[in-house]
mmCIF file of C-alpha atoms and ligand atoms in Angstrom:
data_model
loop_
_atom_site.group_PDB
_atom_site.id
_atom_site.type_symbol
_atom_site.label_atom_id
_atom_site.label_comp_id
_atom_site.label_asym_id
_atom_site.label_seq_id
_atom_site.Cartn_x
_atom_site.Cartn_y
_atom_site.Cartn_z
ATOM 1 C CA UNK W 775 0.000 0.000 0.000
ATOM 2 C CA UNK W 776 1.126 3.476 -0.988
ATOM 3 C CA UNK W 777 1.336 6.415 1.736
ATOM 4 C CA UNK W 778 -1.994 7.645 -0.178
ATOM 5 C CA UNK W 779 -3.869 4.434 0.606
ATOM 6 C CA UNK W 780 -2.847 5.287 4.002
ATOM 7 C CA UNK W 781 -5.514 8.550 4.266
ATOM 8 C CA UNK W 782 -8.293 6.041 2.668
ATOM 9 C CA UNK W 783 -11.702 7.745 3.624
ATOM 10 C CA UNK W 784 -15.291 6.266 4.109
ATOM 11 C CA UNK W 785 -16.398 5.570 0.685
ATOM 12 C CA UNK W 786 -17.886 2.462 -0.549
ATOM 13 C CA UNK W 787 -16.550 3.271 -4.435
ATOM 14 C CA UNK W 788 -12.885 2.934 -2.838
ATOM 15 C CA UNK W 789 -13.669 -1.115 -2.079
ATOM 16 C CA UNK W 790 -15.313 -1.312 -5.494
ATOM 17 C CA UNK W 791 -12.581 -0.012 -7.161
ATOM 18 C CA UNK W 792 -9.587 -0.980 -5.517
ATOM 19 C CA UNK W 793 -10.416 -4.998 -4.146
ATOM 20 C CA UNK W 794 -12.925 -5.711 -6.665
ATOM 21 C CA UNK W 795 -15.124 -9.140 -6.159
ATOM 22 C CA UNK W 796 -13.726 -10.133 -3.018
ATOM 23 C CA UNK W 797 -16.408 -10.425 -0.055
ATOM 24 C CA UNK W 798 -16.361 -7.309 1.904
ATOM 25 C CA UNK W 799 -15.943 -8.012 5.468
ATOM 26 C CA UNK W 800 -16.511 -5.529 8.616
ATOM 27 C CA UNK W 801 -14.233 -6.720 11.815
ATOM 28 C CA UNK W 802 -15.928 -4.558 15.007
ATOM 29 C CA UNK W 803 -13.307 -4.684 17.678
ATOM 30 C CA UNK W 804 -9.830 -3.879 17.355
ATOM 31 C CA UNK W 805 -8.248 -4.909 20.362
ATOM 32 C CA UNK W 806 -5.350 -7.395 20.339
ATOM 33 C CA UNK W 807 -7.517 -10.088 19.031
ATOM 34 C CA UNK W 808 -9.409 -7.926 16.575
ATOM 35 C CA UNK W 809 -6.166 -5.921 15.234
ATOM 36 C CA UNK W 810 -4.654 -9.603 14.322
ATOM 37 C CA UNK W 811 -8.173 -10.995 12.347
ATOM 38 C CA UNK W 812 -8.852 -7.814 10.616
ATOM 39 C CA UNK W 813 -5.077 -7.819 9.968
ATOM 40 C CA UNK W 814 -4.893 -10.745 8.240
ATOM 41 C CA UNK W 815 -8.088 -10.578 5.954
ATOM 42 C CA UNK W 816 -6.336 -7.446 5.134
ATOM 43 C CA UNK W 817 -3.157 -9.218 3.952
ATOM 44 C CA UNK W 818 -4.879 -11.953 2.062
ATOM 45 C CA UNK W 819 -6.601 -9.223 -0.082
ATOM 46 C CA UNK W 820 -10.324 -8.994 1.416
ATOM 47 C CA UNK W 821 -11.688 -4.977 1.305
ATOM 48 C CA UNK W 822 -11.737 -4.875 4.875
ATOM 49 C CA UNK W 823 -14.052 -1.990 7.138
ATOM 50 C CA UNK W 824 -12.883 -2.032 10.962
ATOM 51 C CA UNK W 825 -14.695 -0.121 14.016
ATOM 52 C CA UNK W 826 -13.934 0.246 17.288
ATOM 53 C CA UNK W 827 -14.657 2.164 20.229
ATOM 54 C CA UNK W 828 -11.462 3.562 20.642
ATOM 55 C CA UNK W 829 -10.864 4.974 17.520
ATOM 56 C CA UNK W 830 -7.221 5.513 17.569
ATOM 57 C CA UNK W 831 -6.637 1.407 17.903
ATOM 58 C CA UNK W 832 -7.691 1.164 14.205
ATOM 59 C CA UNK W 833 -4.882 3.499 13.119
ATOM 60 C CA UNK W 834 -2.463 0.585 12.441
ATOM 61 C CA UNK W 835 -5.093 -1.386 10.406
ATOM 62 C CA UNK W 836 -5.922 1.732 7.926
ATOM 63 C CA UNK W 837 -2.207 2.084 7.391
ATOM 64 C CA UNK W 838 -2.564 -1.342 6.027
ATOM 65 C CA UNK W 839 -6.098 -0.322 3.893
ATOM 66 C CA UNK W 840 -8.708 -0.712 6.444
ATOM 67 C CA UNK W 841 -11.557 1.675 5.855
ATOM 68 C CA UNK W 842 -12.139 2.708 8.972
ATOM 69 C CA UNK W 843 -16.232 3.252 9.671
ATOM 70 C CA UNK W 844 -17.071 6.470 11.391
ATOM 71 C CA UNK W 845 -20.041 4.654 12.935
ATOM 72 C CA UNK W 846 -21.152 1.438 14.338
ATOM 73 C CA UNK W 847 -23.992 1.630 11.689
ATOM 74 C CA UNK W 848 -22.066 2.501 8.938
ATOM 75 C CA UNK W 849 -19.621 -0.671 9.819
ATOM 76 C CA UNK W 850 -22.220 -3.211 10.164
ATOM 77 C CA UNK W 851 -23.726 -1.553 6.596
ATOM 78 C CA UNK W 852 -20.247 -1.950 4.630
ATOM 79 C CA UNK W 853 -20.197 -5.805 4.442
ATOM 80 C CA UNK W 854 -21.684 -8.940 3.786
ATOM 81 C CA UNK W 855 -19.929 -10.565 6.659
ATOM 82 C CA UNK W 856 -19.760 -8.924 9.692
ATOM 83 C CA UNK W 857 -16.950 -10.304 12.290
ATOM 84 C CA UNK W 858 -17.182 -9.695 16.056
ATOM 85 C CA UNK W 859 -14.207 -9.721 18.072
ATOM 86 C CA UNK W 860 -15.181 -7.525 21.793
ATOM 87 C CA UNK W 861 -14.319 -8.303 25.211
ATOM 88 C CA UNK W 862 -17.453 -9.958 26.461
ATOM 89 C CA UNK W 863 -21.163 -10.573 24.800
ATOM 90 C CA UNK W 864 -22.535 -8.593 27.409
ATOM 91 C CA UNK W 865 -20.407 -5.453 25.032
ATOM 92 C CA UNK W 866 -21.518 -7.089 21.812
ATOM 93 C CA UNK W 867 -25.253 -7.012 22.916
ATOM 94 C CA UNK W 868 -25.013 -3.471 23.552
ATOM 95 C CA UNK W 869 -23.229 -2.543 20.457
ATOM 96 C CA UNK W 870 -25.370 -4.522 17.742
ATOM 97 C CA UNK W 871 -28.796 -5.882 19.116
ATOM 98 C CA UNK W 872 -30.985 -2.710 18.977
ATOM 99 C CA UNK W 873 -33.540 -1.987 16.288
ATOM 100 C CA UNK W 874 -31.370 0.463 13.859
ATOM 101 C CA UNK W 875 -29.317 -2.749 13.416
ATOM 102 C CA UNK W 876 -31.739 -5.378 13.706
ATOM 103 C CA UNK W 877 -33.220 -3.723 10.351
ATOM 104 C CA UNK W 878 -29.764 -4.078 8.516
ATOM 105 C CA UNK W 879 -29.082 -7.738 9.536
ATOM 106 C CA UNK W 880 -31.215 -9.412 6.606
ATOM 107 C CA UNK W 881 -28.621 -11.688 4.390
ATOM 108 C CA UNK W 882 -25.944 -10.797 6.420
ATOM 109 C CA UNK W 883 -23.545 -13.459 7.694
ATOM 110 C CA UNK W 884 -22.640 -12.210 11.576
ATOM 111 C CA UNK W 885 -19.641 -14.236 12.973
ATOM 112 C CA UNK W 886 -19.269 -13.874 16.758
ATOM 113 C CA UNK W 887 -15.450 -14.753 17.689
ATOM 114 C CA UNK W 888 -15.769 -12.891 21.282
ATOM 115 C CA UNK W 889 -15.861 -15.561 24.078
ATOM 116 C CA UNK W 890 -19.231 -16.779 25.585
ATOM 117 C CA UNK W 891 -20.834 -19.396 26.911
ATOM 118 C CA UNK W 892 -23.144 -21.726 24.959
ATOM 119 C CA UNK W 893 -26.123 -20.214 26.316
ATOM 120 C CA UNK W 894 -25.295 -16.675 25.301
ATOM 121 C CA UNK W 895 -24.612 -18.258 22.065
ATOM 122 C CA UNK W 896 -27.719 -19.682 21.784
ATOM 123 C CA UNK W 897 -29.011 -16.677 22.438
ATOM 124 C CA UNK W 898 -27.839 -14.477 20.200
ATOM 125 C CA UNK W 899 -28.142 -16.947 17.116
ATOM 126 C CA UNK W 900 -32.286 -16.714 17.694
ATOM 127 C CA UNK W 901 -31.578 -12.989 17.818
ATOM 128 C CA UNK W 902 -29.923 -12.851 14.524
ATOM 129 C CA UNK W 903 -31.632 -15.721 12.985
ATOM 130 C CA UNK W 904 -35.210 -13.767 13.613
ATOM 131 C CA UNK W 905 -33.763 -10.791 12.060
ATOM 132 C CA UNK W 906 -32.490 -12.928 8.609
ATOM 133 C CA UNK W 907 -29.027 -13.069 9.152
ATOM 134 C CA UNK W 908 -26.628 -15.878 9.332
ATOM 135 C CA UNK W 909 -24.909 -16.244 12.802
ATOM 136 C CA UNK W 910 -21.934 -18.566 13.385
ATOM 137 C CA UNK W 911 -20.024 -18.379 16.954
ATOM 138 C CA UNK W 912 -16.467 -19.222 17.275
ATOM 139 C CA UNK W 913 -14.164 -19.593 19.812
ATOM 140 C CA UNK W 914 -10.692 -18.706 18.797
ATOM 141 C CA UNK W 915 -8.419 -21.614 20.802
ATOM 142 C CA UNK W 916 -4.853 -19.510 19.888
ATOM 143 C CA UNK W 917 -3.037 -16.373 20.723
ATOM 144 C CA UNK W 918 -3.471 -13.493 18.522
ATOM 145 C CA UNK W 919 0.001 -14.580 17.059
ATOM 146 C CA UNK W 920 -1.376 -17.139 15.568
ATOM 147 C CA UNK W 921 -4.249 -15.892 13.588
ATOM 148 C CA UNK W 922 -2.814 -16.152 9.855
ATOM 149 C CA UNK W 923 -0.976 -18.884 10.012
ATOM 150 C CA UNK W 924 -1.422 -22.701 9.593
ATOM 151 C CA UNK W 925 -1.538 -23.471 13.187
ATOM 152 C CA UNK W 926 -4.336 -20.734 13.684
ATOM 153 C CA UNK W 927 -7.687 -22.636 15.205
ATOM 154 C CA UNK W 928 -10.711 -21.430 15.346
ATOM 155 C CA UNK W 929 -14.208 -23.552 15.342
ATOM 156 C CA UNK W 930 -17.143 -22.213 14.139
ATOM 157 C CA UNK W 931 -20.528 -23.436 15.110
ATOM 158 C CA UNK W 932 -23.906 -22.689 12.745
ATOM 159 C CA UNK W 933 -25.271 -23.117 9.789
ATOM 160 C CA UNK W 934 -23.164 -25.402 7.739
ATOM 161 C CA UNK W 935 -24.008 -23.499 4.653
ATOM 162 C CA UNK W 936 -22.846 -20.372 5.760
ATOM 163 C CA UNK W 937 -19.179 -21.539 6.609
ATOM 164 C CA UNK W 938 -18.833 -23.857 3.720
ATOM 165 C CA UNK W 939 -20.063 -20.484 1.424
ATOM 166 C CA UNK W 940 -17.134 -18.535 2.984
ATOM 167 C CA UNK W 941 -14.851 -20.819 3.609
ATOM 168 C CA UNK W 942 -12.099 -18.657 1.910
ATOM 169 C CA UNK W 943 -12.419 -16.017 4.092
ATOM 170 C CA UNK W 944 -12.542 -18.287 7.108
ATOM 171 C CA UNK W 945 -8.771 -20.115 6.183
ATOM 172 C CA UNK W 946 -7.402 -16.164 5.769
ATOM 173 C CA UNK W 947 -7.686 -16.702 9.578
ATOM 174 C CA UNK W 948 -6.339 -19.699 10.746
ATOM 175 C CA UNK W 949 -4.859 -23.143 8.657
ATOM 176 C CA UNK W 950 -7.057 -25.018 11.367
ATOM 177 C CA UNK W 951 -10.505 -23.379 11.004
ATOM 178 C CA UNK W 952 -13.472 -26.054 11.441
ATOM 179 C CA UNK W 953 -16.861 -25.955 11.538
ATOM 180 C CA UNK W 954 -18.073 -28.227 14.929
ATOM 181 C CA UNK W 955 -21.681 -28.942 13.830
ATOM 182 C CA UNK W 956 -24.949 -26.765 13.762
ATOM 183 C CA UNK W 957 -26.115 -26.503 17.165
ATOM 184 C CA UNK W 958 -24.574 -22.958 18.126
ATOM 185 C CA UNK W 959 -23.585 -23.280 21.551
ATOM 186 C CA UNK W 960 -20.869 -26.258 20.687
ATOM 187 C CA UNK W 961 -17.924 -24.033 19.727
ATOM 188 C CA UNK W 962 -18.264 -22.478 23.022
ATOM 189 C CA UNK W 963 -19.250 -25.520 24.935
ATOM 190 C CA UNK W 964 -15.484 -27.552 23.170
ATOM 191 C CA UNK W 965 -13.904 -23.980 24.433
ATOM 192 C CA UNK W 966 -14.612 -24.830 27.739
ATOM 193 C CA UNK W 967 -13.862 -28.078 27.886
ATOM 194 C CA UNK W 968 -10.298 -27.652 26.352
ATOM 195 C CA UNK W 969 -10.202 -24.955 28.776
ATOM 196 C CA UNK W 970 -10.857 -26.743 31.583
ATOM 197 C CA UNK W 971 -7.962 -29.348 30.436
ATOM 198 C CA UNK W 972 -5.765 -26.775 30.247
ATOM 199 C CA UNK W 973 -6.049 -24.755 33.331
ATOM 200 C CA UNK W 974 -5.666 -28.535 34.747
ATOM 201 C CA UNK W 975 -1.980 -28.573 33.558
ATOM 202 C CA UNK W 976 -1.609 -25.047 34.443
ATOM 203 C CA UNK W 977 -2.750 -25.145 37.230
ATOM 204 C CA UNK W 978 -1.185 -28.523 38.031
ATOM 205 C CA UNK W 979 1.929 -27.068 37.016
ATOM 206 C CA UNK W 980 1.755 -24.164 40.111
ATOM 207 C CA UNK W 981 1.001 -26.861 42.497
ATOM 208 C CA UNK W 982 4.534 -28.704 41.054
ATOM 209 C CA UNK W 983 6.738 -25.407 41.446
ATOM 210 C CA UNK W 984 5.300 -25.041 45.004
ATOM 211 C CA UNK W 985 6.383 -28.447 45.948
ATOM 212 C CA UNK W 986 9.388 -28.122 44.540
ATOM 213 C CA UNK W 987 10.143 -24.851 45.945
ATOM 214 C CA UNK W 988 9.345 -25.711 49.232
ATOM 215 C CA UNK W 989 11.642 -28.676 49.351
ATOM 216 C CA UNK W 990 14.239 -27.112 47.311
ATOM 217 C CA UNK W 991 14.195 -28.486 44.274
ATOM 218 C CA UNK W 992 15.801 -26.464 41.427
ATOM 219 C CA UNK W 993 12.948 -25.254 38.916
ATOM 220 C CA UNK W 994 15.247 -26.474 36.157
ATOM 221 C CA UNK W 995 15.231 -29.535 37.411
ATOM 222 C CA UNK W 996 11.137 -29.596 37.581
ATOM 223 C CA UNK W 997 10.991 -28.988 33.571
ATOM 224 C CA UNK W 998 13.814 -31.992 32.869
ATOM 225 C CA UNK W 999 11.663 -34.128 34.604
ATOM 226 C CA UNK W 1000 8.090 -32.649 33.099
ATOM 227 C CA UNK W 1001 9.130 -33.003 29.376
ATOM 228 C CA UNK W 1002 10.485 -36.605 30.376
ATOM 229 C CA UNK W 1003 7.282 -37.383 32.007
ATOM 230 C CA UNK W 1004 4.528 -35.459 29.369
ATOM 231 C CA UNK W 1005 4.104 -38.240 27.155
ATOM 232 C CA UNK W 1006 3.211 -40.380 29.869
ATOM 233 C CA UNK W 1007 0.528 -38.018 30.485
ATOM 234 C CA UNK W 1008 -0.559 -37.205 27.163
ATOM 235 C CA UNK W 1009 -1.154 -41.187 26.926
ATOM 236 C CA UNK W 1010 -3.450 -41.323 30.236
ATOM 237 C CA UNK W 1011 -5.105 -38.200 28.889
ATOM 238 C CA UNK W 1012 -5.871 -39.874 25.647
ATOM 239 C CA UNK W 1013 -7.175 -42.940 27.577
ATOM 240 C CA UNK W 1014 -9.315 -41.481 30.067
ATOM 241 C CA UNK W 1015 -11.194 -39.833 27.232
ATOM 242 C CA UNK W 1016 -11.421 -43.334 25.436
ATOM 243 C CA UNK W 1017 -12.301 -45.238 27.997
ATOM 244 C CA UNK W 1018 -14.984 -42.921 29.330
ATOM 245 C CA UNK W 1019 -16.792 -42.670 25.593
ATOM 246 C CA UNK W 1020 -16.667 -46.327 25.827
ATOM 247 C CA UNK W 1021 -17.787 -47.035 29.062
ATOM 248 C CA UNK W 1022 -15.217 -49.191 30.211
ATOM 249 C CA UNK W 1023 -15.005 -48.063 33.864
ATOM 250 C CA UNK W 1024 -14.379 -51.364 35.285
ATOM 251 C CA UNK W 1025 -10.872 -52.317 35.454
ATOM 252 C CA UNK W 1026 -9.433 -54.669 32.977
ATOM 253 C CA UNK W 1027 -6.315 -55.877 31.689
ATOM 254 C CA UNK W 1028 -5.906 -52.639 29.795
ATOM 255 C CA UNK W 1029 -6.144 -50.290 32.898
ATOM 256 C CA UNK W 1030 -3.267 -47.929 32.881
ATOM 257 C CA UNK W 1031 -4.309 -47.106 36.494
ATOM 258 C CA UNK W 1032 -6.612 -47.718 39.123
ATOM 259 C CA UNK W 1033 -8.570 -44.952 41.130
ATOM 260 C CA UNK W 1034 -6.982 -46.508 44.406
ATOM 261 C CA UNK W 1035 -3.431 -45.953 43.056
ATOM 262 C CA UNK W 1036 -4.173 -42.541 42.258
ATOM 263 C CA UNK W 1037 -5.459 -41.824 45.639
ATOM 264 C CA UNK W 1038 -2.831 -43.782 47.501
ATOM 265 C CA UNK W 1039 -0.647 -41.148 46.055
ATOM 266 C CA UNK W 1040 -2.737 -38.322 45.902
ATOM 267 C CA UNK W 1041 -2.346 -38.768 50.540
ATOM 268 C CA UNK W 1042 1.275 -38.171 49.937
ATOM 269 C CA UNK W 1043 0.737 -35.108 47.949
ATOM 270 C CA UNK W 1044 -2.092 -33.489 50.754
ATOM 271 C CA UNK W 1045 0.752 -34.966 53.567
ATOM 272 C CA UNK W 1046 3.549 -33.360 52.264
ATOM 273 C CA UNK W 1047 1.376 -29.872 51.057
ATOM 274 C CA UNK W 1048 -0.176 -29.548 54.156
ATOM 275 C CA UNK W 1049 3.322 -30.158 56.173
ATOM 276 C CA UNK W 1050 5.065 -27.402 54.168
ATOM 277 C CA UNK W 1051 1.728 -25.001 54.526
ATOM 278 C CA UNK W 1052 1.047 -24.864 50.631
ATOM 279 C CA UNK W 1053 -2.818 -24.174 49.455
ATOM 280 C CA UNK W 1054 -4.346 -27.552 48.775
ATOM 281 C CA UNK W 1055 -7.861 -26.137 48.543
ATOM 282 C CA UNK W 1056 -7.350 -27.664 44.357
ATOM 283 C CA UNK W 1057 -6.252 -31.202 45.673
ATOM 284 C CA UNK W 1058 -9.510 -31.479 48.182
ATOM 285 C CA UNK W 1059 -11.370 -31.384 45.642
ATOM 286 C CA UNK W 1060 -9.810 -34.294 43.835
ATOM 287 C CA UNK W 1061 -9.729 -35.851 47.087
ATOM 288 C CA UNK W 1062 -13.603 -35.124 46.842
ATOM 289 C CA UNK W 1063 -14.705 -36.558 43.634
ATOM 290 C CA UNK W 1064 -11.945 -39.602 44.717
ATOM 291 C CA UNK W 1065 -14.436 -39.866 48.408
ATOM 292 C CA UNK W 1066 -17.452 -39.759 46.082
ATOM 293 C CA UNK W 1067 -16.553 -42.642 43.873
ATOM 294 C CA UNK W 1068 -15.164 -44.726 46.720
ATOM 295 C CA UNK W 1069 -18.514 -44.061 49.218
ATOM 296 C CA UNK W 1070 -19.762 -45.634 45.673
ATOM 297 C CA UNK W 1071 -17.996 -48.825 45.598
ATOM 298 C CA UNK W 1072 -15.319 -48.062 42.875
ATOM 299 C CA UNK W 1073 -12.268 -47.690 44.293
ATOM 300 C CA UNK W 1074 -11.161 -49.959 42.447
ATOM 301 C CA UNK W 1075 -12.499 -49.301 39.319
ATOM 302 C CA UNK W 1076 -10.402 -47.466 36.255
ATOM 303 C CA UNK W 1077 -9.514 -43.992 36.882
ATOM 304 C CA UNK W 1078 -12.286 -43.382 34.062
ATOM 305 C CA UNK W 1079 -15.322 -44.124 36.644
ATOM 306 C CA UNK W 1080 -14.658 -40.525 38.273
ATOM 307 C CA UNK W 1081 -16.139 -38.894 34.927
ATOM 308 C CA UNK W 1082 -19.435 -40.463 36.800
ATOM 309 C CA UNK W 1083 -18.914 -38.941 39.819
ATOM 310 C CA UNK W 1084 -18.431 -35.207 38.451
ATOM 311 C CA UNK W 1085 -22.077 -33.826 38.996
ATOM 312 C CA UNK W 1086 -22.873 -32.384 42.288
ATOM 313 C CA UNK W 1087 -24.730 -34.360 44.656
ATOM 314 C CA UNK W 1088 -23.628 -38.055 43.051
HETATM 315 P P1 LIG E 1341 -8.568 -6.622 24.234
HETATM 316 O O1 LIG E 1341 -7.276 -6.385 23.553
HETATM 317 O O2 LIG E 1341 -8.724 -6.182 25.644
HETATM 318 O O3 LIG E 1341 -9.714 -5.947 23.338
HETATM 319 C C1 LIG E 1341 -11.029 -5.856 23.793
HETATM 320 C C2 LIG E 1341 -11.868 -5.226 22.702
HETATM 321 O O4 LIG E 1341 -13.226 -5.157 23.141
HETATM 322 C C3 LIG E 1341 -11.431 -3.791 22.367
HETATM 323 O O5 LIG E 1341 -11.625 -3.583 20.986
HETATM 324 C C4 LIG E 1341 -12.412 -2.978 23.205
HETATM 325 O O6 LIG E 1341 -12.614 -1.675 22.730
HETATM 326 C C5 LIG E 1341 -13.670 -3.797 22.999
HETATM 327 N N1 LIG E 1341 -14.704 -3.537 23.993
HETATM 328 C C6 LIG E 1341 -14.753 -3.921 25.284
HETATM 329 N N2 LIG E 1341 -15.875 -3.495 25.886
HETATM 330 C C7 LIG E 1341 -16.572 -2.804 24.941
HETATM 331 C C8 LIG E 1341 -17.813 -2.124 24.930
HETATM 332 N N3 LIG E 1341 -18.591 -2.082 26.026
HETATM 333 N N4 LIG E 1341 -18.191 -1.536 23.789
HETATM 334 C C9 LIG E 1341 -17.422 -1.581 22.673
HETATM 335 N N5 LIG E 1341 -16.226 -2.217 22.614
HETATM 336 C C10 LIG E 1341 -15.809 -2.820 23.738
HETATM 337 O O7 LIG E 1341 -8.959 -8.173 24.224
HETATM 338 P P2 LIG E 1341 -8.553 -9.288 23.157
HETATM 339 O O8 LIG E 1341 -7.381 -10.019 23.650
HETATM 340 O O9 LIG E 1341 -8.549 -8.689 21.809
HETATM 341 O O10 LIG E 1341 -9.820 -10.292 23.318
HETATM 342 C C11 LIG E 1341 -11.025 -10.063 22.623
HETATM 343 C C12 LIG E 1341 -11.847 -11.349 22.640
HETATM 344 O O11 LIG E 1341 -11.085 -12.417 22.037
HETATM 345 C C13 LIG E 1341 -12.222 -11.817 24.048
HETATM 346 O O12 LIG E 1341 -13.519 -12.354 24.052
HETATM 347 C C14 LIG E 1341 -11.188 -12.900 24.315
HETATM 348 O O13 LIG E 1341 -11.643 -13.857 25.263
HETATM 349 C C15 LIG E 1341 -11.045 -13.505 22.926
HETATM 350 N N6 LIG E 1341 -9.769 -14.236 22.800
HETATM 351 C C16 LIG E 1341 -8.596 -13.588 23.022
HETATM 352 C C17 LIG E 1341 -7.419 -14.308 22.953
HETATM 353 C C18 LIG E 1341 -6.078 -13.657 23.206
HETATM 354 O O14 LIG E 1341 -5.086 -14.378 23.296
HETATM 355 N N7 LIG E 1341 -5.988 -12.338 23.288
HETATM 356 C C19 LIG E 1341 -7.445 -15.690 22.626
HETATM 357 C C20 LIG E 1341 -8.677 -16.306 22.378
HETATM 358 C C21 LIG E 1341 -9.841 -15.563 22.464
HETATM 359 P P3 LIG E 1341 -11.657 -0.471 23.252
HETATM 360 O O15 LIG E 1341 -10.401 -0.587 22.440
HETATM 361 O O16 LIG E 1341 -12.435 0.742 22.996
HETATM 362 O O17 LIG E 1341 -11.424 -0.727 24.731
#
């Protein structure tokens, strides 16, 4: 782009003229999430209108040919495909479910990439839906790094027709970009879950340092260990997903591990956390769903029969 393309101003004859038969696509939200999407549409050619509250975070993205929309309005009016990419949905209801753009929404495909729940998803796709548009909610399971390049993921649930129509504009986004059924609440439902999974390593990984620290073991020495040990957990991981799909929760000569070998060792853990005064709030409530299971009669069971012991009151 030229230092003139630089000064672009609102004018819908600029994207006719200059991008041609590309789909137009508005991006509302420019944070560091937004910046990277509208970014890269903007690098794989799509005429691309950006508006955000802030006005000065869109400066970077109209020295790269955003148009920048003077008006929420006038953003949601520009394109065919409208991407959402705000903070919260509570900031995207107030921003785009009123009446002046209720009346714009007909044939419009509105992708909501702003984290939610699958209820708030839900939601919002009867909102849109009633008013004629398209909706598709994502989750965006990377770091705004990654939006651009192969390793990019993002799942979209919604209409199937709608994400196989723009696929295109969907892979300018991320190599990984899949559409996880039609129900709308799924992409945000898998967010979760994966979420959950990893705040469980994370998380797991804070209550390592702290033992370590308190009995002086080098960090260093922690992460030798870790990567030697990861596969070994990536395996059980794997398993315990298997296992519980299958419902195989009695142990068999392919149990990796039994609940009561988990808990044997899970007392040491408590022992020595509670000796050296670190949190264990976390580990009681293994120790909880571990209590629940055995009250149950399967202590002895695969480490799979917990997943039935995960809703309260069981
Ligand atoms: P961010 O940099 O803090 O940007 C937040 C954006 O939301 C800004 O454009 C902000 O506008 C806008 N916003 C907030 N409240 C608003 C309101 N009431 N009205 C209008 N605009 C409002 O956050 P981010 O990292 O880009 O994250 C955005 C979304 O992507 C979140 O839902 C996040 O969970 C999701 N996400 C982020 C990542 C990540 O690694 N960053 C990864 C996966 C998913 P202003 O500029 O005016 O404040």
């Amino acid at each position: 782009m030229s230092q003139e393309d630089h000064s672009k101003t609102w004018s819908h004859a600029v994207i006719d003229m200059e991008w041609g038969m590309k789909s137009s696509i508005t991006v509302i939200g420019t944070g560091r999430m937004g910046s990277a999407l509208a970014g890269s549409l903007l690098q794989a050619g799509y005429p691309t209108t950006v508006w955000n509250r802030t006005r000065q975070k869109t400066d970077p993205l109209a020295k790269l040919g955003a148009i920048v929309a003077p008006s929420i309005d006038e953003a949601v009016h520009a394109s065919e495909i409208v991407i959402v990419n705000v903070s919260d949905y509570e900031a995207t209801e107030t921003l785009l479910r009123n009446d002046a753009i209720g009346s714009a929404m007909r044939g419009k495909v509105i992708v909501e990439l702003t984290s939610g729940t699958p209820s708030g998803a839900r939601e919002a796709a009867e909102w849109y839906t009633r008013r004629g548009a398209s909706y598709l909610d994502g989750v965006i399971m990377a770091t705004p790094d990654y939006i651009g390049t192969d390793a990019g993921t993002i799942l979209l649930a919604g209409p199937r027709a709608a994400f196989d129509t723009h696929g295109n504009v969907f892979r300018a986004l991320g190599g990984n970009v899949q559409h996880v059924g039609e129900e709308p609440g799924r992409a945000n439902a898998l967010d979760s879950a994966l979420l959950a999974l990893m705040w469980g390593a994370l998380f797991g990984t804070l209550h390592a340092i702290a033992v370590c620290q308190s009995e002086e073991i080098e960090l260093d020495e922690l992460a030798r260990q870790w990567s030697a040990t990861a596969p070994v957990v990536d395996g059980l991981v794997a398993d315990l997903i298997k296992r519980t799909s299958a419902g195989r929760f009695v142990s068999d000569n392919e149990t990796l591990s039994s609940i009561s070998i988990h808990q044997g060792s899970m007392q040491h853990l408590m022992e020595l956390m509670r000796s050296r005064k670190i949190d264990g709030s976390v580990i009681d409530g293994y120790d909880a769903i571990i209590k629940r299971a055995t009250a149950a009669g399967h202590l002895h069971d695969d480490f799979a029969a917990l997943s039935q012991f995960l809703a309260v009151g069981k």
